[in-house]
């Protein structure tokens, strides 16, 4: 009896568990571009184009491998418009009554599949290094789920950068060497770029017609859209950027959008690259003497540490996670998040870059757009939706823990042991943004005062009850307490005036 094998737009992997469980001779693969997935949030047009182009190429790859693939394009006249709708339509066409899927990376879609009137076998997504059971066992009985300890277990499990039971070089983590400020120059021309081929051009025209008015530029479009191109992009990064990745991991620059970052998250997240393949390539670069330990350890930690950890937190915490709001922040997201039209140069640069590239690196996301939203008390669900829309690598399982948890502290400290907030001093130390800003980062009050300076104290003051007893924040609160009362009043009233101006 024919069964339907569902392959979603972020499941483009030959070894997908649903394909493994199916029979090429009798089962039918269903892939569908559908308006529901393209519009449940209004994604950046580059993100939609990337996914559709990669889906079309993967469908062809499966056909070449002998699969019967029923592929629906977005503008097909009989397209049912949703994943369950398409499965039901294909079930009718083929007489199938059973669906095999790999667990989607979002509760919304898991629920939608479970609600279908078809028999469903949902396989775990095995494209990760950890398993949910393993994580839940690790988490059992722990007071705090700190990534660092989970990461050490992942090092032991994979054997990456291990000498027997000991970490390579004697330390688990070399982050203290990875915080160099923005350099004068960057000796890397950025990620590998690909000229759109016929498939990509066809998709670009479709996306322009249907989603051309969404936030962000569709063209130029240079992402790789198949496994071979993704691998070339990885090799390019390992060869030219990995050696300096660690040093300038946290730096930000006016005129350089990528620094030494890899730009591989889109490929990893849709399944065109495998996390172990990526980490092994980085480890080989270290073993061959091509890249230093601080760079390679830092890079591998992002993937087998952070990426795995947020995946597990998302599925451990349940569907309400993106709605959490532990600090009861209710302010609306300022309009400039959609235009970049603000005098705050750091925000303007990070947002404009996001509109152009559908990409900003980790510190721009955490310490510029995220930091500002947290300091200003923006509703975390609005912040979550913004991130889910604007980044090409944003899928809820990875985006929500990073935004709701790490960046906005809305999960009440499951991910972060203290809120990631800073005044302008941090941004000034790590970037050249402040040099060309209308505000003065040294000014703590007054007309030219950097808004991050005002809002920083405003945040600490309004959440003093919650955070003043946090060990990691004692010193900051001691400084606030020591400050002259008149000065405190001035800071708070200027911060209020600034916040009033936002709405
Ligand atoms: P690099 O800096 O070169 O790092 C290499 C790889 O490590 C990345 O490709 C990514 O797969 C992984 N990685 C690094 N940090 C993280 C992390 N915190 N969580 C998961 N994986 C990580 N990443 C996403 O993939 N999707 C998102 O929607 C997303 N949203 C974020 C929102 C906020 C507020 C923050 C602070 C971080 C977010 N991240 C997200 C993590 C990180 O910013 C991106 O993975 C990274 O910028 C991708 O670019 P890169 O490939 O150049 O990364
Ligand atoms: C993000 C996305 C978009 C824009 N479009 C589609 C689509 O048309 N068809 C599809 O199968 N998947 C798409 N996706 C990816 C899904 O939204 C993704 O599988 C879920 O969010 C779970 O991670
Ligand atoms: Fe951003 Fe303040 Fe620096 Fe301007 S002065 S770039 S607002 S941190």
Short mmCIF file of N, CA and C in Angstrom, two decimals, residues 174-183 244-253 258-261 298 301-302 306 361-368 420 426-433:
data_model
loop_
_atom_site.label_atom_id
_atom_site.label_comp_id
_atom_site.label_asym_id
_atom_site.label_seq_id
_atom_site.Cartn_x
_atom_site.Cartn_y
_atom_site.Cartn_z
N UNK A 174 37.76 28.36 25.22
CA UNK A 174 38.80 29.38 25.01
C UNK A 174 38.20 30.75 24.71
N UNK A 175 37.00 30.97 25.24
CA UNK A 175 36.28 32.21 24.91
C UNK A 175 37.02 33.47 25.36
N UNK A 176 37.81 33.35 26.44
CA UNK A 176 38.49 34.56 26.91
C UNK A 176 39.43 35.12 25.84
N UNK A 177 39.82 34.27 24.87
CA UNK A 177 40.70 34.75 23.79
C UNK A 177 39.90 35.25 22.60
N UNK A 178 38.56 35.17 22.70
CA UNK A 178 37.72 35.43 21.53
C UNK A 178 36.93 36.72 21.64
N UNK A 179 37.50 37.70 22.30
CA UNK A 179 36.71 38.93 22.47
C UNK A 179 37.47 40.16 22.01
N UNK A 180 38.19 40.01 20.92
CA UNK A 180 38.96 41.17 20.44
C UNK A 180 38.02 42.18 19.81
N UNK A 181 38.28 43.47 20.03
CA UNK A 181 37.42 44.50 19.44
C UNK A 181 37.59 44.57 17.92
N UNK A 182 36.76 45.40 17.29
CA UNK A 182 36.80 45.50 15.83
C UNK A 182 38.20 45.85 15.35
N UNK A 183 38.73 45.07 14.40
CA UNK A 183 40.07 45.38 13.87
C UNK A 183 39.98 46.53 12.86
N UNK A 244 40.72 33.15 11.78
CA UNK A 244 40.52 34.38 12.56
C UNK A 244 39.14 34.43 13.21
N UNK A 245 38.32 33.39 13.02
CA UNK A 245 36.94 33.40 13.51
C UNK A 245 36.88 33.72 15.00
N UNK A 246 37.75 33.05 15.78
CA UNK A 246 37.68 33.23 17.23
C UNK A 246 37.99 34.65 17.64
N UNK A 247 39.10 35.16 17.12
CA UNK A 247 39.59 36.48 17.56
C UNK A 247 38.49 37.54 17.48
N UNK A 248 37.80 37.58 16.34
CA UNK A 248 36.87 38.71 16.11
C UNK A 248 35.40 38.28 16.10
N UNK A 249 35.14 37.20 16.81
CA UNK A 249 33.78 36.63 16.85
C UNK A 249 32.74 37.64 17.35
N UNK A 250 33.15 38.50 18.29
CA UNK A 250 32.18 39.41 18.90
C UNK A 250 32.28 40.84 18.35
N UNK A 251 33.14 41.04 17.37
CA UNK A 251 33.34 42.41 16.86
C UNK A 251 32.26 42.79 15.86
N UNK A 252 32.05 44.11 15.70
CA UNK A 252 31.05 44.61 14.74
C UNK A 252 31.67 45.80 14.01
N UNK A 253 31.36 45.92 12.72
CA UNK A 253 31.96 47.00 11.93
C UNK A 253 30.95 47.65 10.99
N UNK A 258 30.15 40.73 7.50
CA UNK A 258 30.31 39.30 7.80
C UNK A 258 31.53 39.01 8.67
N UNK A 259 32.47 39.93 8.73
CA UNK A 259 33.74 39.73 9.42
C UNK A 259 34.29 38.34 9.10
N UNK A 260 34.56 37.52 10.15
CA UNK A 260 35.05 36.16 9.86
C UNK A 260 33.98 35.11 10.16
N UNK A 261 32.72 35.51 10.08
CA UNK A 261 31.64 34.54 10.37
C UNK A 261 31.41 33.61 9.17
N UNK A 298 35.93 27.49 19.59
CA UNK A 298 34.81 28.45 19.64
C UNK A 298 33.76 28.12 18.58
N UNK A 301 31.94 24.84 19.41
CA UNK A 301 31.02 25.04 20.56
C UNK A 301 29.69 25.64 20.11
N UNK A 302 29.74 26.53 19.11
CA UNK A 302 28.49 27.12 18.63
C UNK A 302 27.57 26.04 18.09
N UNK A 306 25.76 25.35 21.55
CA UNK A 306 24.57 26.22 21.48
C UNK A 306 23.46 25.67 20.61
N UNK A 361 25.14 39.05 12.38
CA UNK A 361 25.80 38.00 13.16
C UNK A 361 25.34 38.05 14.61
N UNK A 362 25.83 37.07 15.36
CA UNK A 362 25.32 36.82 16.71
C UNK A 362 25.33 38.06 17.62
N UNK A 363 26.42 38.79 17.61
CA UNK A 363 26.52 39.91 18.55
C UNK A 363 25.65 41.08 18.11
N UNK A 364 25.47 41.25 16.81
CA UNK A 364 24.51 42.27 16.36
C UNK A 364 23.10 41.90 16.82
N UNK A 365 22.76 40.61 16.72
CA UNK A 365 21.42 40.18 17.13
C UNK A 365 21.24 40.30 18.64
N UNK A 366 22.31 39.94 19.39
CA UNK A 366 22.19 39.89 20.85
C UNK A 366 22.39 41.26 21.50
N UNK A 367 23.45 41.96 21.09
CA UNK A 367 23.86 43.15 21.85
C UNK A 367 23.46 44.46 21.19
N UNK A 368 22.86 44.40 20.01
CA UNK A 368 22.35 45.64 19.41
C UNK A 368 20.82 45.57 19.37
N UNK A 420 21.12 39.74 29.20
CA UNK A 420 22.17 40.30 28.34
C UNK A 420 21.84 41.76 28.06
N UNK A 426 29.79 48.86 25.89
CA UNK A 426 30.09 47.56 25.28
C UNK A 426 30.12 47.69 23.76
N UNK A 427 29.10 48.36 23.21
CA UNK A 427 29.03 48.50 21.75
C UNK A 427 30.22 49.31 21.24
N UNK A 428 30.60 50.31 22.01
CA UNK A 428 31.76 51.12 21.62
C UNK A 428 33.05 50.30 21.65
N UNK A 429 33.17 49.44 22.65
CA UNK A 429 34.39 48.62 22.77
C UNK A 429 34.50 47.63 21.62
N UNK A 430 33.38 47.07 21.19
CA UNK A 430 33.42 45.97 20.23
C UNK A 430 33.20 46.40 18.77
N UNK A 431 32.94 47.70 18.55
CA UNK A 431 32.61 48.11 17.18
C UNK A 431 33.19 49.48 16.86
N UNK A 432 33.02 49.89 15.59
CA UNK A 432 33.34 51.27 15.24
C UNK A 432 32.05 52.06 15.00
N UNK A 433 30.93 51.56 15.47
CA UNK A 433 29.65 52.22 15.24
C UNK A 433 29.58 53.62 15.88
#
